[in-house]
Amino acid sequence: MTTPDTLRYTKIPITHGSGAIPAVGFGTLIHDPVATNQATATALEVGFRHIDCAELYRNEAAVGDAMQAAFRTGALRREDVFVTTKLWNTNHRPERVKPAFDASRRRLQIDHVDCYMIHTPFAFRPGDELDPRDERDQVVYDSGVTLIETWQALERLMDEGQCKSIGLSDINLEKLRQIVAVARIKPAVVQVESHPYLPEWDLLDFCREQGIVLLAFAALGHGLDPKLLDDPVITAIAQRVHKTPAQVALAWAVQRGTAFLTTSTKPYNIQQSFEISTLPEDAMQEIRDRITTSVRFNTVVGTGVPGFIPRAS
Ligand SMILES: NC(=O)c1ccc[n+]([C@@H]2O[C@H](COP(=O)([O-])OP(=O)(O)OC[C@H]3O[C@@H](n4cnc5c(N)ncnc54)[C@H](OP(=O)(O)O)[C@@H]3O)[C@@H](O)[C@H]2O)c1
């Protein structure tokens, strides 16, 4: 009798906070709210227990509706699902943090957030305009607040007990070191782009040392060129282990100790992405040694401007 493969149920304990984060996460960067609702419902149905949201995605209510519908069936309880959401760049001023957090909770229809993150380290001009631009169409940054001041506002949210952990997103190693050095409560989770074309080993090593979970977004390379899922190393392993290239990339993410986020609106792909199984050690090593392509798909880490989100015209 073979033992069932439990990779898809991996949970990583939260060191700086409470709870544990399911390594297999579903992202909700989906533009249409109806599609968001359906995709979230499917993700919960097939087994995802970690849902990533953001104020910026403007669809938290649709995610909240899908979660509430699942809770109403009795098949799922709130405590079964790890929910993250993110503070947008226009709300970095400390006095704007709590109202933004409460608005996210209200839209998501949940009392507490499992991890609340600063979406990017870049503060934009405070206000309702998510993408403030000057007359030359340049982003208007806000020099009136520092990242540590925003971080301290998140620490206060944790003190109040309505979020179980706090984190940073789109941050590089240098800025992360600065926050870790002065934080009263260290980041529990760091969400960055990462996949076999951008493994971020140094960042992962630092996160391991500090008890921080690295949460990889664009785990499938966001479907952009050069296509990770067409990489010959990945496709050869997929054939060998009788899995899809997507399942190989996602299993690799979990086995090297990260959590990941993936997104689809197609039920078949959502299910496939959940049904990952452990790769043999030689496949893990092959991905590390034989993939030489190096690509960052999203420039957000350098500017705070999300590379994947079309600007409102
Ligand atoms: N912090 C940040 O700044 C930031 C930035 C970007 C994203 N994120 C988060 O990360 C999440 C994931 O990001 P992402 O969209 O870049 O993820 P991704 O999973 O790398 O890319 C999604 C692409 O992969 C395809 N795909 C999904 N499942 C598949 C499967 N099983 N087989 C084959 N192809 C598959 C999708 O196509 P189909 O739609 O055709 O299935 C889509 O083209 C977002 O939803 C968001 O929550 C965060």
mmCIF file of C-alpha atoms and ligand atoms in Angstrom:
data_model
loop_
_atom_site.group_PDB
_atom_site.id
_atom_site.type_symbol
_atom_site.label_atom_id
_atom_site.label_comp_id
_atom_site.label_asym_id
_atom_site.label_seq_id
_atom_site.Cartn_x
_atom_site.Cartn_y
_atom_site.Cartn_z
ATOM 1 C CA MET A 1 0.000 0.000 0.000
ATOM 2 C CA THR A 2 1.378 3.432 -0.910
ATOM 3 C CA THR A 3 1.198 6.349 1.511
ATOM 4 C CA PRO A 4 -0.801 9.276 0.136
ATOM 5 C CA ASP A 5 1.282 12.274 -0.934
ATOM 6 C CA THR A 6 0.542 15.178 1.406
ATOM 7 C CA LEU A 7 2.594 17.933 -0.249
ATOM 8 C CA ARG A 8 -0.541 19.922 -1.159
ATOM 9 C CA TYR A 9 -1.523 20.106 2.513
ATOM 10 C CA THR A 10 1.830 21.535 3.674
ATOM 11 C CA LYS A 11 1.498 24.257 6.313
ATOM 12 C CA ILE A 12 4.345 26.508 7.396
ATOM 13 C CA PRO A 13 4.144 27.686 11.017
ATOM 14 C CA ILE A 14 4.096 31.454 11.495
ATOM 15 C CA THR A 15 7.023 32.349 13.765
ATOM 16 C CA HIS A 16 6.272 36.052 14.267
ATOM 17 C CA GLY A 17 2.548 35.856 14.951
ATOM 18 C CA SER A 18 0.191 32.949 15.272
ATOM 19 C CA GLY A 19 -1.148 30.162 13.134
ATOM 20 C CA ALA A 20 0.300 28.415 10.122
ATOM 21 C CA ILE A 21 0.114 29.350 6.456
ATOM 22 C CA PRO A 22 -0.899 26.722 3.909
ATOM 23 C CA ALA A 23 1.937 26.629 1.374
ATOM 24 C CA VAL A 24 -0.521 26.236 -1.515
ATOM 25 C CA GLY A 25 -2.169 29.615 -2.022
ATOM 26 C CA PHE A 26 -4.726 31.017 -4.453
ATOM 27 C CA GLY A 27 -4.313 34.610 -5.630
ATOM 28 C CA THR A 28 -7.252 36.830 -6.508
ATOM 29 C CA LEU A 29 -5.687 39.272 -8.935
ATOM 30 C CA ILE A 30 -8.648 38.835 -11.287
ATOM 31 C CA HIS A 31 -10.155 41.885 -12.897
ATOM 32 C CA ASP A 32 -13.797 40.879 -13.183
ATOM 33 C CA PRO A 33 -15.656 40.501 -9.838
ATOM 34 C CA VAL A 34 -17.959 37.752 -11.124
ATOM 35 C CA ALA A 35 -14.961 35.756 -12.334
ATOM 36 C CA THR A 36 -13.235 36.467 -9.013
ATOM 37 C CA ASN A 37 -16.195 35.094 -7.104
ATOM 38 C CA GLN A 38 -16.412 31.948 -9.224
ATOM 39 C CA ALA A 39 -12.656 31.314 -9.179
ATOM 40 C CA THR A 40 -12.477 31.760 -5.395
ATOM 41 C CA ALA A 41 -15.428 29.413 -4.920
ATOM 42 C CA THR A 42 -13.747 26.806 -7.139
ATOM 43 C CA ALA A 43 -10.429 27.229 -5.351
ATOM 44 C CA LEU A 44 -12.065 26.595 -1.968
ATOM 45 C CA GLU A 45 -13.996 23.648 -3.376
ATOM 46 C CA VAL A 46 -10.930 21.891 -4.794
ATOM 47 C CA GLY A 47 -8.998 22.354 -1.554
ATOM 48 C CA PHE A 48 -7.148 25.692 -1.457
ATOM 49 C CA ARG A 49 -7.101 26.996 2.129
ATOM 50 C CA HIS A 50 -5.030 30.120 1.596
ATOM 51 C CA ILE A 51 -6.531 33.066 -0.286
ATOM 52 C CA ASP A 52 -4.483 36.151 -1.163
ATOM 53 C CA CYS A 53 -6.283 39.452 -1.616
ATOM 54 C CA ALA A 54 -5.501 43.160 -1.871
ATOM 55 C CA GLU A 55 -7.281 46.446 -1.542
ATOM 56 C CA LEU A 56 -5.759 47.288 -4.956
ATOM 57 C CA TYR A 57 -7.542 44.417 -6.717
ATOM 58 C CA ARG A 58 -10.884 46.103 -5.971
ATOM 59 C CA ASN A 59 -12.612 42.748 -5.653
ATOM 60 C CA GLU A 60 -12.382 41.935 -1.949
ATOM 61 C CA ALA A 61 -16.186 41.930 -1.695
ATOM 62 C CA ALA A 62 -16.421 39.244 -4.394
ATOM 63 C CA VAL A 63 -13.846 37.137 -2.545
ATOM 64 C CA GLY A 64 -15.728 37.722 0.710
ATOM 65 C CA ASP A 65 -19.011 36.617 -0.877
ATOM 66 C CA ALA A 66 -17.400 33.382 -2.125
ATOM 67 C CA MET A 67 -15.894 32.647 1.305
ATOM 68 C CA GLN A 68 -19.183 33.375 3.091
ATOM 69 C CA ALA A 69 -21.062 31.077 0.690
ATOM 70 C CA ALA A 70 -18.566 28.291 1.450
ATOM 71 C CA PHE A 71 -18.891 28.890 5.211
ATOM 72 C CA ARG A 72 -22.697 28.772 4.949
ATOM 73 C CA THR A 73 -22.607 25.253 3.493
ATOM 74 C CA GLY A 74 -20.963 24.122 6.729
ATOM 75 C CA ALA A 75 -18.197 22.377 4.779
ATOM 76 C CA LEU A 76 -15.695 25.074 5.749
ATOM 77 C CA ARG A 77 -15.154 27.260 8.781
ATOM 78 C CA ARG A 78 -13.464 30.631 8.891
ATOM 79 C CA GLU A 79 -10.566 29.143 10.858
ATOM 80 C CA ASP A 80 -9.898 26.673 8.040
ATOM 81 C CA VAL A 81 -8.895 29.439 5.636
ATOM 82 C CA PHE A 82 -5.793 31.646 5.830
ATOM 83 C CA VAL A 83 -6.699 35.042 4.397
ATOM 84 C CA THR A 84 -4.146 37.676 3.487
ATOM 85 C CA THR A 85 -4.799 41.154 2.221
ATOM 86 C CA LYS A 86 -2.668 44.198 1.543
ATOM 87 C CA LEU A 87 -2.487 47.881 2.340
ATOM 88 C CA TRP A 88 -2.174 49.929 -0.834
ATOM 89 C CA ASN A 89 0.540 52.538 -1.449
ATOM 90 C CA THR A 90 -1.848 55.471 -1.034
ATOM 91 C CA ASN A 91 -2.589 54.473 2.564
ATOM 92 C CA HIS A 92 0.924 54.410 4.056
ATOM 93 C CA ARG A 93 0.364 57.395 6.338
ATOM 94 C CA PRO A 94 -0.174 55.867 9.823
ATOM 95 C CA GLU A 95 -3.569 57.542 10.303
ATOM 96 C CA ARG A 96 -4.812 55.895 7.077
ATOM 97 C CA VAL A 97 -3.731 52.354 7.987
ATOM 98 C CA LYS A 98 -6.489 51.341 10.405
ATOM 99 C CA PRO A 99 -9.326 52.727 8.220
ATOM 100 C CA ALA A 100 -7.881 50.885 5.186
ATOM 101 C CA PHE A 101 -7.528 47.673 7.203
ATOM 102 C CA ASP A 102 -11.087 47.940 8.541
ATOM 103 C CA ALA A 103 -12.433 48.602 5.040
ATOM 104 C CA SER A 104 -10.703 45.455 3.751
ATOM 105 C CA ARG A 105 -12.123 43.400 6.625
ATOM 106 C CA ARG A 106 -15.582 44.795 5.931
ATOM 107 C CA ARG A 107 -15.413 43.981 2.216
ATOM 108 C CA LEU A 108 -13.997 40.522 2.925
ATOM 109 C CA GLN A 109 -16.695 40.039 5.621
ATOM 110 C CA ILE A 110 -14.219 38.664 8.141
ATOM 111 C CA ASP A 111 -13.362 39.723 11.708
ATOM 112 C CA HIS A 112 -9.655 39.074 11.525
ATOM 113 C CA VAL A 113 -7.073 38.887 8.769
ATOM 114 C CA ASP A 114 -4.487 36.114 9.027
ATOM 115 C CA CYS A 115 -1.731 38.216 7.516
ATOM 116 C CA TYR A 116 -1.955 41.908 6.648
ATOM 117 C CA MET A 117 0.819 43.118 4.361
ATOM 118 C CA ILE A 118 2.183 46.373 3.086
ATOM 119 C CA HIS A 119 1.647 45.887 -0.656
ATOM 120 C CA THR A 120 4.828 47.690 -1.693
ATOM 121 C CA PRO A 121 7.450 49.715 0.203
ATOM 122 C CA PHE A 122 6.573 52.782 -1.926
ATOM 123 C CA ALA A 123 4.226 55.402 -0.493
ATOM 124 C CA PHE A 124 2.081 57.210 -3.057
ATOM 125 C CA ARG A 125 0.257 60.505 -2.536
ATOM 126 C CA PRO A 126 -2.419 59.782 0.074
ATOM 127 C CA GLY A 127 -5.997 59.887 -1.169
ATOM 128 C CA ASP A 128 -8.617 57.933 -3.046
ATOM 129 C CA GLU A 129 -6.733 57.959 -6.363
ATOM 130 C CA LEU A 130 -4.964 54.559 -6.435
ATOM 131 C CA ASP A 131 -2.563 55.611 -9.166
ATOM 132 C CA PRO A 132 -1.829 59.308 -8.568
ATOM 133 C CA ARG A 133 -0.012 60.916 -11.492
ATOM 134 C CA ASP A 134 1.367 64.383 -12.162
ATOM 135 C CA GLU A 135 0.924 66.398 -15.359
ATOM 136 C CA ARG A 136 3.852 64.481 -16.919
ATOM 137 C CA ASP A 137 2.094 61.207 -16.118
ATOM 138 C CA GLN A 138 4.674 60.363 -13.455
ATOM 139 C CA VAL A 139 3.642 58.622 -10.241
ATOM 140 C CA VAL A 140 3.343 61.011 -7.301
ATOM 141 C CA TYR A 141 5.225 59.511 -4.377
ATOM 142 C CA ASP A 142 4.739 60.606 -0.772
ATOM 143 C CA SER A 143 7.929 61.620 1.009
ATOM 144 C CA GLY A 144 5.971 62.456 4.168
ATOM 145 C CA VAL A 145 6.013 58.946 5.594
ATOM 146 C CA THR A 146 8.685 56.278 6.032
ATOM 147 C CA LEU A 147 8.242 52.550 5.646
ATOM 148 C CA ILE A 148 9.027 51.999 9.321
ATOM 149 C CA GLU A 149 6.253 54.422 10.329
ATOM 150 C CA THR A 150 3.787 52.406 8.247
ATOM 151 C CA TRP A 151 5.189 49.187 9.694
ATOM 152 C CA GLN A 152 4.660 50.487 13.239
ATOM 153 C CA ALA A 153 1.006 51.177 12.358
ATOM 154 C CA LEU A 154 0.705 47.519 11.303
ATOM 155 C CA GLU A 155 2.324 46.450 14.579
ATOM 156 C CA ARG A 156 -0.428 48.359 16.405
ATOM 157 C CA LEU A 157 -3.070 46.441 14.406
ATOM 158 C CA MET A 158 -1.521 43.242 15.650
ATOM 159 C CA ASP A 159 -1.579 44.560 19.220
ATOM 160 C CA GLU A 160 -5.323 45.124 18.784
ATOM 161 C CA GLY A 161 -5.710 41.471 17.808
ATOM 162 C CA GLN A 162 -7.502 41.832 14.500
ATOM 163 C CA CYS A 163 -4.663 40.497 12.447
ATOM 164 C CA LYS A 164 -2.712 37.409 13.388
ATOM 165 C CA SER A 165 0.455 38.376 11.562
ATOM 166 C CA ILE A 166 1.873 41.161 9.415
ATOM 167 C CA GLY A 167 4.084 41.137 6.377
ATOM 168 C CA LEU A 168 5.706 42.951 3.506
ATOM 169 C CA SER A 169 5.342 42.516 -0.201
ATOM 170 C CA ASP A 170 7.465 43.540 -3.196
ATOM 171 C CA ILE A 171 10.427 44.215 -0.987
ATOM 172 C CA ASN A 172 14.074 43.552 -1.747
ATOM 173 C CA LEU A 173 16.579 42.018 0.641
ATOM 174 C CA GLU A 174 18.198 45.339 1.531
ATOM 175 C CA LYS A 175 14.931 47.003 2.587
ATOM 176 C CA LEU A 176 13.798 43.851 4.367
ATOM 177 C CA ARG A 177 16.997 43.831 6.452
ATOM 178 C CA GLN A 178 16.314 47.439 7.460
ATOM 179 C CA ILE A 179 12.803 46.661 8.690
ATOM 180 C CA VAL A 180 13.839 43.457 10.453
ATOM 181 C CA ALA A 181 16.613 45.382 12.261
ATOM 182 C CA VAL A 182 14.215 47.853 13.880
ATOM 183 C CA ALA A 183 10.849 46.088 13.978
ATOM 184 C CA ARG A 184 9.241 45.375 17.335
ATOM 185 C CA ILE A 185 7.250 42.622 15.589
ATOM 186 C CA LYS A 186 9.160 41.059 12.716
ATOM 187 C CA PRO A 187 7.468 40.379 9.384
ATOM 188 C CA ALA A 188 5.862 36.939 9.388
ATOM 189 C CA VAL A 189 5.555 36.733 5.616
ATOM 190 C CA VAL A 190 7.322 38.341 2.686
ATOM 191 C CA GLN A 191 5.459 38.142 -0.622
ATOM 192 C CA VAL A 192 7.654 38.551 -3.693
ATOM 193 C CA GLU A 193 7.824 37.372 -7.271
ATOM 194 C CA SER A 194 9.580 34.019 -7.326
ATOM 195 C CA HIS A 195 9.697 30.984 -9.642
ATOM 196 C CA PRO A 196 12.460 28.888 -11.227
ATOM 197 C CA TYR A 197 13.430 31.885 -13.429
ATOM 198 C CA LEU A 198 13.737 34.077 -10.306
ATOM 199 C CA PRO A 199 14.515 31.765 -7.388
ATOM 200 C CA GLU A 200 15.636 34.520 -4.975
ATOM 201 C CA TRP A 201 17.875 32.096 -3.055
ATOM 202 C CA ASP A 202 19.576 34.871 -1.027
ATOM 203 C CA LEU A 203 16.262 36.291 0.064
ATOM 204 C CA LEU A 204 15.017 32.796 0.918
ATOM 205 C CA ASP A 205 18.138 32.109 3.017
ATOM 206 C CA PHE A 206 17.632 35.353 4.941
ATOM 207 C CA CYS A 207 13.943 34.567 5.470
ATOM 208 C CA ARG A 208 14.836 31.106 6.781
ATOM 209 C CA GLU A 209 17.368 32.557 9.248
ATOM 210 C CA GLN A 210 14.798 35.058 10.482
ATOM 211 C CA GLY A 211 11.796 32.727 10.665
ATOM 212 C CA ILE A 212 10.010 34.585 7.861
ATOM 213 C CA VAL A 213 7.835 32.755 5.325
ATOM 214 C CA LEU A 214 8.676 33.555 1.710
ATOM 215 C CA LEU A 215 5.415 33.628 -0.242
ATOM 216 C CA ALA A 216 6.127 33.395 -3.972
ATOM 217 C CA PHE A 217 3.805 35.149 -6.402
ATOM 218 C CA ALA A 218 3.862 34.538 -10.162
ATOM 219 C CA ALA A 219 4.768 30.969 -9.249
ATOM 220 C CA LEU A 220 3.992 29.960 -12.848
ATOM 221 C CA GLY A 221 5.744 32.942 -14.376
ATOM 222 C CA HIS A 222 2.427 34.736 -14.817
ATOM 223 C CA GLY A 223 1.949 33.055 -18.203
ATOM 224 C CA LEU A 224 4.345 35.582 -19.781
ATOM 225 C CA ASP A 225 7.239 35.047 -22.217
ATOM 226 C CA PRO A 226 9.680 33.407 -21.862
ATOM 227 C CA LYS A 227 7.212 30.768 -20.794
ATOM 228 C CA LEU A 228 8.368 28.906 -17.710
ATOM 229 C CA LEU A 229 5.875 26.129 -18.438
ATOM 230 C CA ASP A 230 7.573 25.500 -21.822
ATOM 231 C CA ASP A 231 11.031 25.311 -20.296
ATOM 232 C CA PRO A 232 12.661 22.035 -21.455
ATOM 233 C CA VAL A 233 13.912 21.180 -17.956
ATOM 234 C CA ILE A 234 10.408 21.596 -16.505
ATOM 235 C CA THR A 235 8.623 19.783 -19.344
ATOM 236 C CA ALA A 236 11.068 16.837 -19.227
ATOM 237 C CA ILE A 237 10.541 16.425 -15.480
ATOM 238 C CA ALA A 238 6.771 16.709 -15.976
ATOM 239 C CA GLN A 239 6.839 13.865 -18.483
ATOM 240 C CA ARG A 240 9.003 11.739 -16.236
ATOM 241 C CA VAL A 241 6.819 12.159 -13.143
ATOM 242 C CA HIS A 242 3.481 12.138 -15.012
ATOM 243 C CA LYS A 243 2.513 15.617 -13.869
ATOM 244 C CA THR A 244 1.894 18.852 -15.758
ATOM 245 C CA PRO A 245 4.638 21.509 -16.041
ATOM 246 C CA ALA A 246 2.542 23.753 -13.756
ATOM 247 C CA GLN A 247 2.420 21.027 -11.105
ATOM 248 C CA VAL A 248 6.198 20.626 -11.340
ATOM 249 C CA ALA A 249 6.827 24.362 -10.830
ATOM 250 C CA LEU A 250 4.387 24.512 -7.910
ATOM 251 C CA ALA A 251 5.726 21.371 -6.197
ATOM 252 C CA TRP A 252 9.254 22.814 -6.516
ATOM 253 C CA ALA A 253 8.071 25.963 -4.720
ATOM 254 C CA VAL A 254 6.711 24.021 -1.754
ATOM 255 C CA GLN A 255 9.574 21.549 -1.514
ATOM 256 C CA ARG A 256 12.205 24.277 -1.309
ATOM 257 C CA GLY A 257 10.360 25.728 1.646
ATOM 258 C CA THR A 258 8.272 28.578 0.252
ATOM 259 C CA ALA A 259 4.547 29.112 0.069
ATOM 260 C CA PHE A 260 3.200 30.080 -3.358
ATOM 261 C CA LEU A 261 0.355 31.925 -5.050
ATOM 262 C CA THR A 262 -1.128 30.982 -8.354
ATOM 263 C CA THR A 263 -4.225 32.227 -10.130
ATOM 264 C CA SER A 264 -6.584 31.001 -12.786
ATOM 265 C CA THR A 265 -10.203 31.488 -13.712
ATOM 266 C CA LYS A 266 -10.359 28.037 -15.329
ATOM 267 C CA PRO A 267 -11.724 25.323 -13.018
ATOM 268 C CA TYR A 268 -9.515 22.667 -14.624
ATOM 269 C CA ASN A 269 -6.335 24.680 -14.037
ATOM 270 C CA ILE A 270 -7.376 25.607 -10.496
ATOM 271 C CA GLN A 271 -7.821 21.936 -9.663
ATOM 272 C CA GLN A 272 -4.538 20.936 -11.328
ATOM 273 C CA SER A 273 -2.687 23.606 -9.384
ATOM 274 C CA PHE A 274 -3.949 22.191 -6.119
ATOM 275 C CA GLU A 275 -3.163 18.574 -6.998
ATOM 276 C CA ILE A 276 0.592 18.707 -6.660
ATOM 277 C CA SER A 277 2.785 15.836 -5.508
ATOM 278 C CA THR A 278 6.327 15.538 -4.211
ATOM 279 C CA LEU A 279 9.084 15.640 -6.820
ATOM 280 C CA PRO A 280 12.067 13.307 -6.525
ATOM 281 C CA GLU A 281 15.213 14.973 -5.148
ATOM 282 C CA ASP A 282 17.039 14.709 -8.483
ATOM 283 C CA ALA A 283 14.275 16.743 -10.144
ATOM 284 C CA MET A 284 14.610 19.457 -7.483
ATOM 285 C CA GLN A 285 18.365 19.538 -8.079
ATOM 286 C CA GLU A 286 17.921 19.616 -11.857
ATOM 287 C CA ILE A 287 15.682 22.681 -11.630
ATOM 288 C CA ARG A 288 18.272 24.394 -9.463
ATOM 289 C CA ASP A 289 21.289 23.460 -11.575
ATOM 290 C CA ARG A 290 20.058 23.280 -15.147
ATOM 291 C CA ILE A 291 17.701 26.234 -15.482
ATOM 292 C CA THR A 292 19.800 29.217 -16.431
ATOM 293 C CA THR A 293 17.108 31.595 -17.706
ATOM 294 C CA SER A 294 16.766 34.535 -15.361
ATOM 295 C CA VAL A 295 13.713 36.784 -15.633
ATOM 296 C CA ARG A 296 11.855 39.217 -13.422
ATOM 297 C CA PHE A 297 8.388 39.622 -14.921
ATOM 298 C CA ASN A 298 7.116 42.340 -12.604
ATOM 299 C CA THR A 299 8.957 45.619 -12.070
ATOM 300 C CA VAL A 300 6.818 46.572 -9.063
ATOM 301 C CA VAL A 301 9.686 45.890 -6.635
ATOM 302 C CA GLY A 302 11.609 48.849 -8.059
ATOM 303 C CA THR A 303 8.807 51.386 -8.407
ATOM 304 C CA GLY A 304 5.711 50.362 -6.455
ATOM 305 C CA VAL A 305 3.805 50.422 -9.744
ATOM 306 C CA PRO A 306 2.259 47.004 -10.391
ATOM 307 C CA GLY A 307 3.503 45.599 -13.651
ATOM 308 C CA PHE A 308 0.546 43.270 -14.218
ATOM 309 C CA ILE A 309 -2.350 45.596 -13.615
ATOM 310 C CA PRO A 310 -3.602 47.660 -16.539
ATOM 311 C CA ARG A 311 -3.980 51.318 -15.614
ATOM 312 C CA ALA A 312 -7.449 52.733 -15.642
ATOM 313 C CA SER A 313 -7.787 54.888 -18.761
HETATM 314 N N1 LIG B 1 2.430 41.391 -4.338
HETATM 315 C C1 LIG B 1 2.322 41.694 -5.603
HETATM 316 O O1 LIG B 1 2.747 42.758 -6.055
HETATM 317 C C2 LIG B 1 1.697 40.725 -6.537
HETATM 318 C C3 LIG B 1 1.874 40.881 -7.917
HETATM 319 C C4 LIG B 1 1.267 39.946 -8.756
HETATM 320 C C5 LIG B 1 0.533 38.897 -8.232
HETATM 321 N N2 LIG B 1 0.367 38.794 -6.883
HETATM 322 C C6 LIG B 1 -0.448 37.711 -6.292
HETATM 323 O O2 LIG B 1 -0.040 36.476 -6.830
HETATM 324 C C7 LIG B 1 -1.149 35.809 -7.435
HETATM 325 C C8 LIG B 1 -0.663 34.941 -8.549
HETATM 326 O O3 LIG B 1 -0.056 35.737 -9.544
HETATM 327 P P1 LIG B 1 0.063 35.372 -11.047
HETATM 328 O O4 LIG B 1 -1.186 35.683 -11.744
HETATM 329 O O5 LIG B 1 1.290 36.000 -11.527
HETATM 330 O O6 LIG B 1 0.212 33.770 -10.997
HETATM 331 P P2 LIG B 1 0.758 32.693 -11.970
HETATM 332 O O7 LIG B 1 0.104 31.473 -11.480
HETATM 333 O O8 LIG B 1 2.225 32.757 -12.109
HETATM 334 O O9 LIG B 1 0.207 33.077 -13.408
HETATM 335 C C9 LIG B 1 -1.084 32.885 -13.798
HETATM 336 C C10 LIG B 1 -1.012 32.305 -15.233
HETATM 337 O O10 LIG B 1 -0.776 30.907 -15.147
HETATM 338 C C11 LIG B 1 -1.809 30.205 -15.826
HETATM 339 N N3 LIG B 1 -2.154 29.007 -15.046
HETATM 340 C C12 LIG B 1 -2.715 28.962 -13.804
HETATM 341 N N4 LIG B 1 -2.851 27.694 -13.387
HETATM 342 C C13 LIG B 1 -2.371 26.907 -14.395
HETATM 343 C C14 LIG B 1 -2.248 25.521 -14.564
HETATM 344 N N5 LIG B 1 -2.612 24.664 -13.616
HETATM 345 N N6 LIG B 1 -1.720 25.075 -15.731
HETATM 346 C C15 LIG B 1 -1.328 25.919 -16.680
HETATM 347 N N7 LIG B 1 -1.405 27.255 -16.587
HETATM 348 C C16 LIG B 1 -1.937 27.749 -15.455
HETATM 349 C C17 LIG B 1 -2.961 31.157 -15.910
HETATM 350 O O11 LIG B 1 -3.661 30.921 -17.097
HETATM 351 P P3 LIG B 1 -5.244 30.587 -17.097
HETATM 352 O O12 LIG B 1 -5.900 31.795 -16.513
HETATM 353 O O13 LIG B 1 -5.474 30.367 -18.536
HETATM 354 O O14 LIG B 1 -5.439 29.386 -16.257
HETATM 355 C C18 LIG B 1 -2.270 32.524 -15.978
HETATM 356 O O15 LIG B 1 -1.891 32.833 -17.310
HETATM 357 C C19 LIG B 1 -2.080 36.961 -7.822
HETATM 358 O O16 LIG B 1 -3.407 36.572 -7.994
HETATM 359 C C20 LIG B 1 -1.923 37.852 -6.618
HETATM 360 O O17 LIG B 1 -2.699 37.359 -5.541
HETATM 361 C C21 LIG B 1 0.947 39.677 -6.040
#
